[in-house]
XYZ file of C-alpha atoms in Angstrom:
565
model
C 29.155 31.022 1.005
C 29.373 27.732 2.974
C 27.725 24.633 1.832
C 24.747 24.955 4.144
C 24.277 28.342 3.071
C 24.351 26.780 -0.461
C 22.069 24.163 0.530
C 19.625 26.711 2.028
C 19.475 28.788 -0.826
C 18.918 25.803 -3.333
C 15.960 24.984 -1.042
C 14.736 28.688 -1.558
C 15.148 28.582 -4.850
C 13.322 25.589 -5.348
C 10.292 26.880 -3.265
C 10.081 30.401 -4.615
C 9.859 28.709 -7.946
C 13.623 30.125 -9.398
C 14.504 26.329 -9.666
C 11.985 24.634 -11.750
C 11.037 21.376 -10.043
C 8.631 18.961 -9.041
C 6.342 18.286 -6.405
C 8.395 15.588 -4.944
C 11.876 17.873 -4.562
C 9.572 20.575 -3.320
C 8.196 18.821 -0.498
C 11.759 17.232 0.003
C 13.204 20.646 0.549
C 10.095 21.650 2.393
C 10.883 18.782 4.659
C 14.244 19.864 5.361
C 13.293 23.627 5.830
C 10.578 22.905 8.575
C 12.929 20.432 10.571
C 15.612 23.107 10.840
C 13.070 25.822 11.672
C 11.061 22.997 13.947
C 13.626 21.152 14.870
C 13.507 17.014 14.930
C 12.714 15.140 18.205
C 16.072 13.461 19.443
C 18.046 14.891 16.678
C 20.545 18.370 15.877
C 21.791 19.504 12.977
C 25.569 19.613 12.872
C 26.494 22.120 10.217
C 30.605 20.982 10.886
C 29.957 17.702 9.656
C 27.079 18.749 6.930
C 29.988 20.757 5.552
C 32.967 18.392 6.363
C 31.098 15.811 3.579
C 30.891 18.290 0.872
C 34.506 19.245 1.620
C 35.564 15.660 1.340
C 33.868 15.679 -1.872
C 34.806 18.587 -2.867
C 38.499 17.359 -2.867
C 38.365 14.375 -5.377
C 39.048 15.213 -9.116
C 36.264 14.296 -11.275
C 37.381 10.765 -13.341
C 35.298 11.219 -16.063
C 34.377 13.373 -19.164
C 35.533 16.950 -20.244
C 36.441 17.831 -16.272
C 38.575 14.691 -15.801
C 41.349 15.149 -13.306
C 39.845 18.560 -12.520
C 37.953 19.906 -8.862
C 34.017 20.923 -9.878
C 31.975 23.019 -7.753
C 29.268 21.229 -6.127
C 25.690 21.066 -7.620
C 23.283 22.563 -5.671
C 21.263 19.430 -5.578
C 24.047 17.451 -4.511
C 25.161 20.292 -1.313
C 21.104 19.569 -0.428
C 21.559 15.697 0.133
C 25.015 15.933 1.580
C 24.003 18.448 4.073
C 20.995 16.686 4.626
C 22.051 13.362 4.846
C 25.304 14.047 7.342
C 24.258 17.381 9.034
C 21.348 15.983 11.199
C 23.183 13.387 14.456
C 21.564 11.907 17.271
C 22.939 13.044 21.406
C 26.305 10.272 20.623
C 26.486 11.928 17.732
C 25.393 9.074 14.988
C 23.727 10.054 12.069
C 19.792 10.014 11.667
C 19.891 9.022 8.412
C 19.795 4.875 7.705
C 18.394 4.913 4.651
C 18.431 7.538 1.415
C 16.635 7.000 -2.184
C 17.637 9.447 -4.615
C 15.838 9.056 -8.194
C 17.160 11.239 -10.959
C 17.184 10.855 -15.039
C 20.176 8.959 -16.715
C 23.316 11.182 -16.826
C 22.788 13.678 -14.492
C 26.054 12.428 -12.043
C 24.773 10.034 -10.450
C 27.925 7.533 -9.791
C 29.894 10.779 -9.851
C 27.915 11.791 -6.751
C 27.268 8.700 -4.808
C 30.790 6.975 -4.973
C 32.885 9.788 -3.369
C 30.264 8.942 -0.557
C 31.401 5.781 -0.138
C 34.782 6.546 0.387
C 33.470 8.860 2.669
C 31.658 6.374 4.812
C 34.571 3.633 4.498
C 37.368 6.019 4.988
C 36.504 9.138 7.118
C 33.901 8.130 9.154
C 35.461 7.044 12.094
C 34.290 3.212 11.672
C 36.049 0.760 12.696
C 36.160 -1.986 10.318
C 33.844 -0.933 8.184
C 32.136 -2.843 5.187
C 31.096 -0.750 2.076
C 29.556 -2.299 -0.843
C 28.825 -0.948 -4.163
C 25.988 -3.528 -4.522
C 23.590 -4.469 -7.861
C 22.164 -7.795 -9.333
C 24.972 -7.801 -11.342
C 29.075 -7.663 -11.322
C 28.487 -5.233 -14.543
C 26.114 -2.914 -12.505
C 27.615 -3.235 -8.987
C 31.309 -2.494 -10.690
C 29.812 0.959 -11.627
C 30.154 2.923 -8.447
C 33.104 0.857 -7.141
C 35.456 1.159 -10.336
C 34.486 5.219 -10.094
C 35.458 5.102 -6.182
C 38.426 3.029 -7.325
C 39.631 5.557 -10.004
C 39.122 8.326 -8.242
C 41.572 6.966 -5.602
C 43.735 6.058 -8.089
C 43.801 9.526 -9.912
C 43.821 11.903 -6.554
C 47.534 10.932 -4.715
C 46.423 13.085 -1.734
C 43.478 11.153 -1.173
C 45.091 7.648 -1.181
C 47.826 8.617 0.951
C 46.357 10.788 2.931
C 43.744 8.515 4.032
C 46.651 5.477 3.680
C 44.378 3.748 0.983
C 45.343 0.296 -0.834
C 43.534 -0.986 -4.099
C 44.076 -4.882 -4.344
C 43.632 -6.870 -7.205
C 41.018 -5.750 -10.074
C 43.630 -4.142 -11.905
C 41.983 -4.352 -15.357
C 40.493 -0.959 -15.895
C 36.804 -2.354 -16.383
C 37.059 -4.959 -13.865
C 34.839 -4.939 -10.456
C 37.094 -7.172 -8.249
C 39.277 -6.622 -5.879
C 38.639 -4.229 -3.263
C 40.180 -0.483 -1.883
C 41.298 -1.016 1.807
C 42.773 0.867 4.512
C 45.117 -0.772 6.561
C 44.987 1.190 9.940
C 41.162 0.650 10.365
C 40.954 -2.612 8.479
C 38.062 -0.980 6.488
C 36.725 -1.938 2.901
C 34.917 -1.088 -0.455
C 33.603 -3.804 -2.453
C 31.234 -4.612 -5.400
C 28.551 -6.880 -4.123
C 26.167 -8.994 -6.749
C 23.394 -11.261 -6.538
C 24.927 -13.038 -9.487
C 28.793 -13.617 -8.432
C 28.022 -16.805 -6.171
C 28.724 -17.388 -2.933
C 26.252 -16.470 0.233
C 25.590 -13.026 0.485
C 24.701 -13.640 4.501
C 26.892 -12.706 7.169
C 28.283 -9.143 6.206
C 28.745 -6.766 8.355
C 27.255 -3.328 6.385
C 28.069 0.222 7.222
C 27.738 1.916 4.135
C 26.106 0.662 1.142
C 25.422 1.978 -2.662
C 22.372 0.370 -4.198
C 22.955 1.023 -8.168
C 19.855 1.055 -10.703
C 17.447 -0.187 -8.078
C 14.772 -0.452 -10.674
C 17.036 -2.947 -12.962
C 16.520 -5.508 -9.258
C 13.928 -8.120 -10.364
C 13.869 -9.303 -6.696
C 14.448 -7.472 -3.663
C 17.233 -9.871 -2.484
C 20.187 -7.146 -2.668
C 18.060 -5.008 -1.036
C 16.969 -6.888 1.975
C 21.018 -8.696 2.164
C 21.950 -4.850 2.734
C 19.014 -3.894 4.677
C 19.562 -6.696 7.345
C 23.471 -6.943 7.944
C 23.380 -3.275 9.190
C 22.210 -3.812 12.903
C 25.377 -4.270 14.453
C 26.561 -0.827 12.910
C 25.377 2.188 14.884
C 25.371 4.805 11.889
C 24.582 2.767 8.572
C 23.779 4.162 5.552
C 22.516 2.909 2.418
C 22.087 5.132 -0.469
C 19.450 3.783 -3.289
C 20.016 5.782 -6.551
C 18.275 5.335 -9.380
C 16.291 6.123 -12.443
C 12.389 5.245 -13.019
C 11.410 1.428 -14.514
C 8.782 -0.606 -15.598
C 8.423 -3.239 -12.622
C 5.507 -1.726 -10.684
C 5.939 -4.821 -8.697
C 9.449 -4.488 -7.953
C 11.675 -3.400 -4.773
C 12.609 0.032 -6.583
C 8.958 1.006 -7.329
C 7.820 -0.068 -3.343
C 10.833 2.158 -1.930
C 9.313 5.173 -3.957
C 5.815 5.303 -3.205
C 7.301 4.486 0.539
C 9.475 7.939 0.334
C 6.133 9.332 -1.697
C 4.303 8.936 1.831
C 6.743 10.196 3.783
C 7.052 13.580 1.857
C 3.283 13.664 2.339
C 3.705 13.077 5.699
C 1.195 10.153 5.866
C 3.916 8.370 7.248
C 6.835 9.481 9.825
C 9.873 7.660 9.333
C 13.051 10.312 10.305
C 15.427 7.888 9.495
C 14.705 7.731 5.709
C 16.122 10.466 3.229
C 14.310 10.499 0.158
C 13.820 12.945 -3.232
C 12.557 11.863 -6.479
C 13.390 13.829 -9.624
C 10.199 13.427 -12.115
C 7.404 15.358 -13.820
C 3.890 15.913 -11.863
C 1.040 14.294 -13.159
C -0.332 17.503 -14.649
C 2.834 17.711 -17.072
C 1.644 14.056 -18.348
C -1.563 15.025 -19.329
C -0.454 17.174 -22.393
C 1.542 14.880 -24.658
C 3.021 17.257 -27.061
C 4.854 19.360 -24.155
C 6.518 15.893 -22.643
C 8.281 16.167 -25.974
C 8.925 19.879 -26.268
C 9.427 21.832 -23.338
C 12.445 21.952 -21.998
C 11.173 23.615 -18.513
C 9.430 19.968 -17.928
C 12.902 18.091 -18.637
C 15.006 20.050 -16.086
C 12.556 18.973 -13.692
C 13.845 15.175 -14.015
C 17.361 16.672 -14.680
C 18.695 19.106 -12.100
C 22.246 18.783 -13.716
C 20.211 20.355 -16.665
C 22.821 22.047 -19.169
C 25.826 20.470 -17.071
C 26.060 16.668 -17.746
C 23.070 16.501 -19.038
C 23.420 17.839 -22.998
C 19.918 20.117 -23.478
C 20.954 18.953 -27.226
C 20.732 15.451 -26.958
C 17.604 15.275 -25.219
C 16.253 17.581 -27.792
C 16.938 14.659 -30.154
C 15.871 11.970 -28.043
C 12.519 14.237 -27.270
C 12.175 14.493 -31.108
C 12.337 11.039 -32.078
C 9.993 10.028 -28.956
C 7.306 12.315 -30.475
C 7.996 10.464 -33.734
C 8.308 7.236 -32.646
C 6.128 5.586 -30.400
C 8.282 2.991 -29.734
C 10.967 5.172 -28.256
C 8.517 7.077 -25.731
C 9.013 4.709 -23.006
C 12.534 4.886 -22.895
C 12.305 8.828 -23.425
C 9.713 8.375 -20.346
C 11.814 6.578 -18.027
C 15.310 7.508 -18.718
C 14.793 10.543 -19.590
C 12.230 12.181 -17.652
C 12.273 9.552 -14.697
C 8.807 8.370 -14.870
C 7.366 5.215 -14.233
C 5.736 3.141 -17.698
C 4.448 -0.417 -16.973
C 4.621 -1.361 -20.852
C 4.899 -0.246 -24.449
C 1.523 -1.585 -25.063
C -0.252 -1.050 -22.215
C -3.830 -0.864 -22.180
C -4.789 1.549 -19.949
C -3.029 5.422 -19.106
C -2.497 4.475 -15.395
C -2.632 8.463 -14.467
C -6.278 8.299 -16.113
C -6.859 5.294 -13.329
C -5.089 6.836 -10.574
C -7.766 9.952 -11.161
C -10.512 7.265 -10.307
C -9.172 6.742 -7.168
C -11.700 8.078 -4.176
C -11.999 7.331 -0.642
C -14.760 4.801 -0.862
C -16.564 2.634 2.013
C -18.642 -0.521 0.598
C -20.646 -0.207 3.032
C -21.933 3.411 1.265
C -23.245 1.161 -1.541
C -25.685 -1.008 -0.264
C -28.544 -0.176 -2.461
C -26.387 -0.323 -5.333
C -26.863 -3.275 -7.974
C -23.751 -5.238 -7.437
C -22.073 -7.683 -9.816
C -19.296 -10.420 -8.165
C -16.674 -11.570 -10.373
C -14.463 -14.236 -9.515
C -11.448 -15.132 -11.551
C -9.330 -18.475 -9.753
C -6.510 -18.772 -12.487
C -4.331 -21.644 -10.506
C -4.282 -22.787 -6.594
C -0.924 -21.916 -6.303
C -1.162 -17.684 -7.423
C -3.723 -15.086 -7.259
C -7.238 -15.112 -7.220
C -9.997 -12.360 -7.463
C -13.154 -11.298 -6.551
C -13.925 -8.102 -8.547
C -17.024 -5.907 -6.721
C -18.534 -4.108 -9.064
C -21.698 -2.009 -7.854
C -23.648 0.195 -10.635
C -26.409 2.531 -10.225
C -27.251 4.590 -13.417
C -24.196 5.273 -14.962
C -22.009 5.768 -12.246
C -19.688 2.750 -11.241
C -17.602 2.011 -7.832
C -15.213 -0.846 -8.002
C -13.623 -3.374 -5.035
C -11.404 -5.976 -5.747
C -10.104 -8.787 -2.802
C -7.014 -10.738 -4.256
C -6.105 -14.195 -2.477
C -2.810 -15.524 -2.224
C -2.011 -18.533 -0.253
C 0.480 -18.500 2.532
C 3.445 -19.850 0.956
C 3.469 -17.602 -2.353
C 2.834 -14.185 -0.171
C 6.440 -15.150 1.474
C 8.267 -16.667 -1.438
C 6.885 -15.577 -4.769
C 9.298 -13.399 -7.219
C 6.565 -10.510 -6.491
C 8.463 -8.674 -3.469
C 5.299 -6.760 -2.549
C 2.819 -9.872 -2.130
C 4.176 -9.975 1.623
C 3.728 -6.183 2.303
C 0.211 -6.189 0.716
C -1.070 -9.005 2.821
C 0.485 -6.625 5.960
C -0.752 -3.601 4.979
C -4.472 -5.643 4.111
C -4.641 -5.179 0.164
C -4.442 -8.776 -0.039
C -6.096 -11.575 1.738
C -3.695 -14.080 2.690
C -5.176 -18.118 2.965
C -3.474 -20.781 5.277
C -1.012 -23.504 3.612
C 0.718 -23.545 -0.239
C -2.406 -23.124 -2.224
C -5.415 -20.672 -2.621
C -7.950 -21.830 -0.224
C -11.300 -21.622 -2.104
C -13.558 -22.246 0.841
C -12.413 -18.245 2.145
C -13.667 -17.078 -1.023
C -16.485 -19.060 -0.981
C -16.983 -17.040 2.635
C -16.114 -13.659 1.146
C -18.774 -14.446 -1.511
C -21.577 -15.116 1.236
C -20.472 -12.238 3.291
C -21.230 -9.784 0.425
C -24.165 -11.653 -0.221
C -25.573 -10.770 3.186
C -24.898 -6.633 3.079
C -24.921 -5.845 -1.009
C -27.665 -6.017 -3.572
C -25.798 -8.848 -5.453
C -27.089 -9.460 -8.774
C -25.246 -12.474 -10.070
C -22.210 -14.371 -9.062
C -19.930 -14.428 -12.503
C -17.611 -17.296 -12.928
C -15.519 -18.803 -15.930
C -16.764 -22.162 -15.951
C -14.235 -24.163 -16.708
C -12.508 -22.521 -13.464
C -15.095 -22.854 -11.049
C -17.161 -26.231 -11.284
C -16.753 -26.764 -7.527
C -17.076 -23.388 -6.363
C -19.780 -22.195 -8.201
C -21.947 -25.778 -7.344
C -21.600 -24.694 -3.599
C -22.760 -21.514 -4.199
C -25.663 -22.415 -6.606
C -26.844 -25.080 -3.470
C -26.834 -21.763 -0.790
C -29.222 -20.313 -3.367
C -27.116 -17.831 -5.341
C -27.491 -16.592 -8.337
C -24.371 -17.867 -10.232
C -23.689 -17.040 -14.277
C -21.510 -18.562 -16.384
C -19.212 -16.294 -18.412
C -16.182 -17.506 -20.585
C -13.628 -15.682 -21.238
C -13.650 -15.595 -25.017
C -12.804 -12.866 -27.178
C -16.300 -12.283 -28.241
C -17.497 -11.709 -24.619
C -14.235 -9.994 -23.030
C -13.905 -7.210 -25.759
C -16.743 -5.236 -25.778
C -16.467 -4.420 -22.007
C -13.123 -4.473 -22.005
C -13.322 -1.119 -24.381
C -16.419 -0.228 -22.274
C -13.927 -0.009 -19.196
C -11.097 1.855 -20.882
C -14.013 4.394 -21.865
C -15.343 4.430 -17.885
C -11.542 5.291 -16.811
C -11.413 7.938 -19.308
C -14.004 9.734 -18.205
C -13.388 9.208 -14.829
C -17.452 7.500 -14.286
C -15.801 4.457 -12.578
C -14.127 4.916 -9.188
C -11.634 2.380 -7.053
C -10.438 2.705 -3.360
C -6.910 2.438 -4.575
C -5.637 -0.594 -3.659
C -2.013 -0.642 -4.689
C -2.385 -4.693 -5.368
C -5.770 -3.829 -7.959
C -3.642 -0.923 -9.557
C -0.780 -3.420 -10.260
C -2.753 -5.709 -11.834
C -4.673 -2.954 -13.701
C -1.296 -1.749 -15.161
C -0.197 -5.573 -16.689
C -2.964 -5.585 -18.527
C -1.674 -5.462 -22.395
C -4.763 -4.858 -25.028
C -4.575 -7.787 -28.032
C -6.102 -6.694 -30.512
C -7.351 -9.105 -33.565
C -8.011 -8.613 -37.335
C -11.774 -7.692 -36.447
C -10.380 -5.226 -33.827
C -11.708 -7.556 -31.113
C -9.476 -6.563 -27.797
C -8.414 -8.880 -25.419
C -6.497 -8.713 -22.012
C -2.434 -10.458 -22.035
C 0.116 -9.909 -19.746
C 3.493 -9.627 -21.411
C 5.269 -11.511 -18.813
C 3.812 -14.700 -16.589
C 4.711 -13.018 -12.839
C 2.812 -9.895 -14.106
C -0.556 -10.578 -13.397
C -3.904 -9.307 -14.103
C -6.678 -11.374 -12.563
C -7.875 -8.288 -10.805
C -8.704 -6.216 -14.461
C -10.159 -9.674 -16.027
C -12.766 -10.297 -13.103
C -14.029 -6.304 -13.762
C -13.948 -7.142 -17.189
C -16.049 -10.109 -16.709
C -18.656 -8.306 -14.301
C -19.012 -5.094 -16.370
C -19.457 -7.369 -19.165
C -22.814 -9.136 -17.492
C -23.486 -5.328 -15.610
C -23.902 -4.150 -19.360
C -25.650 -7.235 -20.640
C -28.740 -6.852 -18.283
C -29.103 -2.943 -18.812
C -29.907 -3.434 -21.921
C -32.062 -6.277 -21.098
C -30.292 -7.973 -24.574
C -30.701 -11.310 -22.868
C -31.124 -12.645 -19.223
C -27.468 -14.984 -19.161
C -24.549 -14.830 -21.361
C -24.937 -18.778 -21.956
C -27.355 -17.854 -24.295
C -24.326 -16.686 -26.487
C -23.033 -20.050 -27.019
C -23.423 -22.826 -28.772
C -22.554 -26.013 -26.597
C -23.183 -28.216 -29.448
């Protein structure tokens, strides 16, 4: 059987259901299946070089483990994204493909798979000159991928001079320097790292091999590799990596990008993407996540290979036991996404809240405007809240000024001002006087109840407001007035009685929010770290809190609660 008849019947067997997998494989393979059925506009798939990869591949030993020094059939899987990746070339014959993110559980071959690629790309591509970088935030994590292409030079003869191959300097077996070379085409593999100095501008990418993209705390690497491919007519770069914690982060943007793509609510044929994880449904029944192993294989297609089905058996047990290990179990294991150890809310309960919602529907609604203004120089929210009965709908505008949209830590700030989930003001800080003008603008086509504010925010603010005749309250965020809706929202998720649009900026924020909890069992919102932000959940908090106050007519303005002395 040839490797595209391999990779076919992988994709068979992953729609007909003989390969247990997830949605996101199945609509990657579903992809693939239409396109060579269909056919791609400006595009053929060359099954001579979809199998000349997987032959190159093919021909390197393994370096690692109990198959060391030996030649391993190719995993299904893997035959699916070489084919894929290489088969489909443009009328001069380039490749399609610019971009692939591949997200998989810990130990399922993932250096084993990518770094033969890279020799690939540097070595028997036909490029002249070309750059290749194993690239990371760090020398540690960026040596990964080069030290396996570097050892599996070393340890297959025929390879390195076949391909007339040099490794200079880095001779210490753990170290990341040096580089592997080939004379004839003056073409390279290197580690690349935010973290070993120097200016990463002016490189000159083909091929690159993004390690642990979730581990990137900025998306600096990313963009460096991103940008110094346009002089190269057939770039690649290859993202793998296993789920995180930074919903904020580079890694996390890329996915929900693929995400649309496999839903086809965006068309992007130059991007490759498959993501190894549960569905959502498998995360709604606790006790399986820690004992079925049909859910783990979905997260680990080398299942039973170099994955042990023994040690995640262990791993699974002590999550169950442990709730400090489920995270880790979560993420590394079964590739999903977890904001926090202690965070307050189960973000698949809020993502079931999400609707398609117009606030324009609610007009007749009672509506409750929270503002929370933290500092001039980050975000700032207004929180719509609109209530009639018991059923809730929920907007939320965030403000960031010009400067921190472009230059903040947060790489997404920029994208969610393009894409309109965030309002961007002129200058370096937070211009109050456009939310002053949001405020008034609500005023004019909701039922707005009160204007909430933290007072010792919003002297200004609120002043203007009061003179234009609106109805401002003061609420302080205390313990004593935060808890009680606080749990009241937690509850409304639950059940599903509160709905969002689904702004990706309000669902950030949402998923910060850590619950303290006191001696009296009081709750109160924290972020764990100072760049994770949730104004957005503490402005809801704040108008629920005044939305609950006046149902139950317990008093007409939370300033009655406290004592000014």
């Amino acid at each position: 059987m040839s490797y595209c008849e391999q990779a076919n019947q992988y994709i068979d067997d992953v729609l007909s259901g003989k390969i247990i997998a997830c949605k996101w494989v199945k609509l990657a393979c579903q992809r693939q299946k239409d396109e060579l059925k269909n056919g791609v506009k400006g595009y053929v798939f060359d099954k001579a070089r979809a199998e000349r990869v997987c032959e190159f591949v093919y021909f390197i030993p393994h370096v690692k483990g109990r198959v060391k020094g030996q030649k391993v059939p190719l995993s299904g899987w893997w035959v699916f994204i070489y084919t894929t990746l290489f088969g489909w070339v443009d009328e001069n014959v380039n490749r399609r493909y610019k971009t692939a993110y591949i997200s998989v559980a810990r130990k399922n071959s993932k250096s084993t798979g990518i770094s033969p690629l890279l020799l690939y790309l540097a070595f028997a591509d036909k490029e002249g000159g070309a750059e290749v970088y194993s690239a990371a935030t760090t020398k540690d994590q960026a040596g990964i991928l080069y030290r396996t292409a570097r050892n599996m030079v070393k340890g297959c003869p025929e390879l390195k001079n076949g391909l007339g191959l040099e490794i200079a300097g880095g001779n210490i077996e753990k170290s990341s320097a040096g580089s592997i070379y080939q004379t004839d085409t003056n073409s390279t593999i290197q580690a690349l790292s935010r973290d070993q100095g120097g200016n990463l501008d002016g490189l000159d990418i083909h091929g690159a091999g993004i390690d642990e993209l979730h581990a990137h705390k900025t998306r600096d690497v990313w963009d460096v590799c991103e940008t110094a491919t346009s002089a190269r007519t057939q770039p690649l770069i290859i993202a793998i990596t296993t789920a995180g914690f930074n919903l904020s982060g580079i890694c996390y943007e890329q996915e929900t990008y693929v995400k649309k793509i496999l839903n086809k609510t965006v068309q992007d044929d130059s991007y490759f993407g498959i993501i190894f994880t549960l569905d959502e449904e498998d995360l709604q029944d606790k006790e399986r996540l820690f004992t079925d192993e049909k859910l783990w294989q979905k997260a680990n297609p080398n299942y039973g290979l170099s994955v042990n089905p023994e040690d995640i058996k262990r791993k699974a047990l002590k999550a169950s036991q442990m709730s400090s290990a489920q995270s880790n179990f979560l993420t590394k294991h079964l590739n999903v996404w977890v904001n926090a150890d202690s965070a307050w809310l189960d973000m698949i309960k809020w993502d079931k809240c999400k609707a398609e919602l117009e606030i324009t529907d609610y007009t007749d609604w009672d509506a409750y405007l929270a503002v929370d203004l933290a500092s001039k120089n980050d975000i700032a929210c207004i929180a719509i809240l609109l209530k009639k009965e018991n059923q809730y709908r929920l907007f939320v505008d965030s403000f960031i000024n010009e400067e921190a949209a472009e230059y903040n830590q947060n790489s997404q700030y920029y994208g969610w001002v393009q894409d309109g989930y965030m309002i961007e003001t002129d200058g370096n800080v937070t211009d109050y006087a456009v939310i002053e003008e949001h405020i008034m603008e609500y005023m004019e086509i909701l039922s707005v109840r009160e204007v909430i504010f933290d007072p010792w925010q919003a002297a200004y603010i609120s002043q203007n407001l009061m003179r234009s005749g609106v109805n401002v309250i003061d609420y302080r965020q205390t313990v004593q007035l935060m808890s009680e809706p606080m749990k009241e929202l937690g509850a409304l998720i639950q059940s599903g009685k509160i709905k969002h649009d689904g702004n990706p900026c309000t669902t950030w924020q949402f998923s910060n929010v850590v619950a303290h909890v006191d001696a009296k069992e009081n709750i109160f919102p924290r972020k764990e770290q100072p760049q994770n932000k949730i104004d957005a959940a503490v402005a809801t908090i704040m108008a629920l809190g005044r939305a609950s106050l006046n149902e139950n007519n317990k008093i007409d303005n939370v300033s009655d609660l406290i004592d000014f002395g």
